[in-house]
Amino acid sequence: MAHNESSRGFVDPNWPNPNGSNDAPIIIYGYVPNFPLTIFASTLFSISLLIHLSQLLYYRTWYFATVPIALILEVLGYIFRSFSAHRDPYSVLYFVLQYFFIVTAPVFLSAGIYAILSVLITGTGRKYSPLPPKWILGIFVTSDVVTTIV
């Protein structure tokens, strides 16, 4: 049984494979990413980053610093995704970078949420929580990091 190129993965007939040193024989995404949507996502995450960073600096809530880090990773991820959409959808490097940044960002966002939970428990009183605030932060951040690695 003969296999043609399209039976092994997605190859866009409108976007020929440049066959560069960093290129896969197929488009790893299974489609060509939408360039305007990647720019839109990058812009929204950048606006959110500016807002959160200004609030972080104004209110000096350093426990919330992981959220701007997550937003920076999201912006970088969607920038590399836009490179895939606009320059070379076959590029393995662009795919790996965008995937890494977009998948890693929620870990930092979750850490920010756990930090806020710890601050809220400390502020409202330990009697409302079954665990001490430091335990909550440590347990959840450790579990997030481990599950992301696995």
mmCIF file of C-alpha atoms in Angstrom:
data_model
loop_
_atom_site.group_PDB
_atom_site.id
_atom_site.type_symbol
_atom_site.label_atom_id
_atom_site.label_comp_id
_atom_site.label_asym_id
_atom_site.label_seq_id
_atom_site.Cartn_x
_atom_site.Cartn_y
_atom_site.Cartn_z
ATOM 1 C CA MET A 1 0.000 0.000 0.000
ATOM 2 C CA ALA A 2 1.540 3.269 -1.103
ATOM 3 C CA HIS A 3 1.596 6.225 1.269
ATOM 4 C CA ASN A 4 1.444 9.711 -0.074
ATOM 5 C CA GLU A 5 2.553 12.794 1.848
ATOM 6 C CA SER A 6 -0.969 13.817 2.876
ATOM 7 C CA SER A 7 -1.723 10.444 4.479
ATOM 8 C CA ARG A 8 1.004 11.009 7.097
ATOM 9 C CA GLY A 9 -0.109 14.479 8.207
ATOM 10 C CA PHE A 10 -1.370 17.851 7.059
ATOM 11 C CA VAL A 11 0.351 19.507 4.123
ATOM 12 C CA ASP A 12 -1.236 22.763 2.945
ATOM 13 C CA PRO A 13 -1.318 22.872 -0.869
ATOM 14 C CA ASN A 14 -1.340 26.684 -0.703
ATOM 15 C CA TRP A 15 1.779 26.784 1.486
ATOM 16 C CA PRO A 16 4.622 24.701 0.061
ATOM 17 C CA ASN A 17 7.132 23.264 2.498
ATOM 18 C CA PRO A 18 10.386 25.257 2.328
ATOM 19 C CA ASN A 19 12.245 22.134 3.560
ATOM 20 C CA GLY A 20 14.563 24.123 5.783
ATOM 21 C CA SER A 21 16.801 22.569 8.406
ATOM 22 C CA ASN A 22 14.207 23.257 11.144
ATOM 23 C CA ASP A 23 11.191 22.122 9.124
ATOM 24 C CA ALA A 24 8.995 19.058 9.589
ATOM 25 C CA PRO A 25 7.584 17.240 6.539
ATOM 26 C CA ILE A 26 4.063 18.157 7.721
ATOM 27 C CA ILE A 27 2.400 21.054 9.533
ATOM 28 C CA ILE A 28 2.520 19.840 13.137
ATOM 29 C CA TYR A 29 -0.549 21.839 14.174
ATOM 30 C CA GLY A 30 -2.765 19.944 11.741
ATOM 31 C CA TYR A 31 -3.729 23.312 10.200
ATOM 32 C CA VAL A 32 -2.115 26.648 9.419
ATOM 33 C CA PRO A 33 -2.522 28.942 12.464
ATOM 34 C CA ASN A 34 -4.594 32.066 11.867
ATOM 35 C CA PHE A 35 -2.239 35.063 11.786
ATOM 36 C CA PRO A 36 -4.792 37.774 12.726
ATOM 37 C CA LEU A 37 -5.966 35.737 15.725
ATOM 38 C CA THR A 38 -2.407 35.248 16.976
ATOM 39 C CA ILE A 39 -1.810 39.005 16.758
ATOM 40 C CA PHE A 40 -5.132 39.637 18.522
ATOM 41 C CA ALA A 41 -4.208 37.219 21.346
ATOM 42 C CA SER A 42 -0.724 38.749 21.679
ATOM 43 C CA THR A 43 -2.263 42.217 21.895
ATOM 44 C CA LEU A 44 -4.844 41.229 24.520
ATOM 45 C CA PHE A 45 -2.245 39.496 26.680
ATOM 46 C CA SER A 46 0.073 42.525 26.301
ATOM 47 C CA ILE A 47 -2.679 44.905 27.453
ATOM 48 C CA SER A 48 -3.439 42.630 30.393
ATOM 49 C CA LEU A 49 0.290 42.493 31.193
ATOM 50 C CA LEU A 50 0.535 46.289 31.309
ATOM 51 C CA ILE A 51 -2.519 46.543 33.574
ATOM 52 C CA HIS A 52 -1.334 43.826 35.966
ATOM 53 C CA LEU A 53 2.228 45.137 36.031
ATOM 54 C CA SER A 54 1.069 48.675 36.832
ATOM 55 C CA GLN A 55 -1.165 47.355 39.639
ATOM 56 C CA LEU A 56 1.684 45.204 40.959
ATOM 57 C CA LEU A 57 4.016 48.200 41.133
ATOM 58 C CA TYR A 58 1.407 50.665 42.422
ATOM 59 C CA TYR A 59 0.057 48.458 45.221
ATOM 60 C CA ARG A 60 3.379 46.650 45.837
ATOM 61 C CA THR A 61 1.704 43.254 45.951
ATOM 62 C CA TRP A 62 4.821 41.202 45.279
ATOM 63 C CA TYR A 63 3.024 37.912 45.966
ATOM 64 C CA PHE A 64 1.141 38.597 42.731
ATOM 65 C CA ALA A 65 4.346 38.796 40.611
ATOM 66 C CA THR A 66 3.748 35.390 39.049
ATOM 67 C CA VAL A 67 0.765 36.696 37.053
ATOM 68 C CA PRO A 68 2.819 39.176 34.965
ATOM 69 C CA ILE A 69 5.358 36.379 34.416
ATOM 70 C CA ALA A 70 2.538 34.172 33.100
ATOM 71 C CA LEU A 71 1.361 36.972 30.823
ATOM 72 C CA ILE A 72 4.887 37.497 29.446
ATOM 73 C CA LEU A 73 5.037 33.774 28.620
ATOM 74 C CA GLU A 74 1.619 33.953 26.914
ATOM 75 C CA VAL A 75 2.708 36.948 24.820
ATOM 76 C CA LEU A 76 5.913 35.153 23.789
ATOM 77 C CA GLY A 77 3.943 31.999 22.975
ATOM 78 C CA TYR A 78 1.515 33.793 20.703
ATOM 79 C CA ILE A 79 4.329 35.754 19.042
ATOM 80 C CA PHE A 80 6.019 32.474 18.098
ATOM 81 C CA ARG A 81 2.645 31.103 16.998
ATOM 82 C CA SER A 82 2.277 34.153 14.740
ATOM 83 C CA PHE A 83 5.711 33.343 13.286
ATOM 84 C CA SER A 84 4.353 29.888 12.466
ATOM 85 C CA ALA A 85 1.272 31.426 10.886
ATOM 86 C CA HIS A 86 3.050 34.107 8.882
ATOM 87 C CA ARG A 87 6.551 32.803 8.140
ATOM 88 C CA ASP A 88 6.774 29.003 8.225
ATOM 89 C CA PRO A 89 4.055 26.668 9.582
ATOM 90 C CA TYR A 90 6.392 23.690 9.039
ATOM 91 C CA SER A 91 9.007 25.041 11.479
ATOM 92 C CA VAL A 92 9.585 22.704 14.414
ATOM 93 C CA LEU A 93 11.417 25.447 16.332
ATOM 94 C CA TYR A 94 8.449 27.854 16.199
ATOM 95 C CA PHE A 95 6.073 25.063 17.202
ATOM 96 C CA VAL A 96 8.170 23.924 20.173
ATOM 97 C CA LEU A 97 8.731 27.480 21.445
ATOM 98 C CA GLN A 98 5.079 28.517 21.192
ATOM 99 C CA TYR A 99 3.969 25.245 22.768
ATOM 100 C CA PHE A 100 6.426 25.571 25.666
ATOM 101 C CA PHE A 101 5.477 29.173 26.471
ATOM 102 C CA ILE A 102 1.703 28.686 26.155
ATOM 103 C CA VAL A 103 1.711 25.459 28.203
ATOM 104 C CA THR A 104 4.052 26.793 30.911
ATOM 105 C CA ALA A 105 2.200 30.087 31.466
ATOM 106 C CA PRO A 106 -0.793 28.633 33.381
ATOM 107 C CA VAL A 107 1.551 27.196 36.025
ATOM 108 C CA PHE A 108 2.602 30.735 36.951
ATOM 109 C CA LEU A 109 -0.989 31.952 36.793
ATOM 110 C CA SER A 110 -2.052 29.182 39.171
ATOM 111 C CA ALA A 111 0.803 30.052 41.518
ATOM 112 C CA GLY A 112 -0.520 33.621 41.641
ATOM 113 C CA ILE A 113 -4.003 32.358 42.480
ATOM 114 C CA TYR A 114 -2.622 30.152 45.268
ATOM 115 C CA ALA A 115 -0.602 33.079 46.622
ATOM 116 C CA ILE A 116 -3.736 35.230 46.708
ATOM 117 C CA LEU A 117 -5.601 32.419 48.477
ATOM 118 C CA SER A 118 -2.837 32.269 51.097
ATOM 119 C CA VAL A 119 -3.030 36.041 51.597
ATOM 120 C CA LEU A 120 -6.830 35.873 51.925
ATOM 121 C CA ILE A 121 -6.614 33.082 54.496
ATOM 122 C CA THR A 122 -4.026 35.050 56.451
ATOM 123 C CA GLY A 123 -6.221 38.163 56.311
ATOM 124 C CA THR A 124 -9.515 36.509 57.255
ATOM 125 C CA GLY A 125 -8.117 34.183 59.858
ATOM 126 C CA ARG A 126 -6.690 30.698 59.971
ATOM 127 C CA LYS A 127 -9.926 29.290 61.428
ATOM 128 C CA TYR A 128 -11.559 29.234 57.969
ATOM 129 C CA SER A 129 -8.944 26.991 56.376
ATOM 130 C CA PRO A 130 -8.146 23.346 57.069
ATOM 131 C CA LEU A 131 -4.492 23.971 56.132
ATOM 132 C CA PRO A 132 -2.053 26.742 57.044
ATOM 133 C CA PRO A 133 -1.583 29.338 54.262
ATOM 134 C CA LYS A 134 2.069 28.401 53.648
ATOM 135 C CA TRP A 135 1.102 24.751 53.212
ATOM 136 C CA ILE A 136 -1.528 25.641 50.626
ATOM 137 C CA LEU A 137 0.962 27.616 48.588
ATOM 138 C CA GLY A 138 3.659 24.937 48.850
ATOM 139 C CA ILE A 139 1.402 21.950 48.145
ATOM 140 C CA PHE A 140 -0.400 23.450 45.155
ATOM 141 C CA VAL A 141 2.650 25.022 43.512
ATOM 142 C CA THR A 142 4.613 21.777 43.906
ATOM 143 C CA SER A 143 1.750 19.729 42.453
ATOM 144 C CA ASP A 144 1.421 22.133 39.498
ATOM 145 C CA VAL A 145 5.128 21.957 38.720
ATOM 146 C CA VAL A 146 5.189 18.152 38.988
ATOM 147 C CA THR A 147 2.122 17.685 36.759
ATOM 148 C CA THR A 148 3.533 20.082 34.170
ATOM 149 C CA ILE A 149 6.816 18.158 34.066
ATOM 150 C CA VAL A 150 5.046 14.806 33.849
#
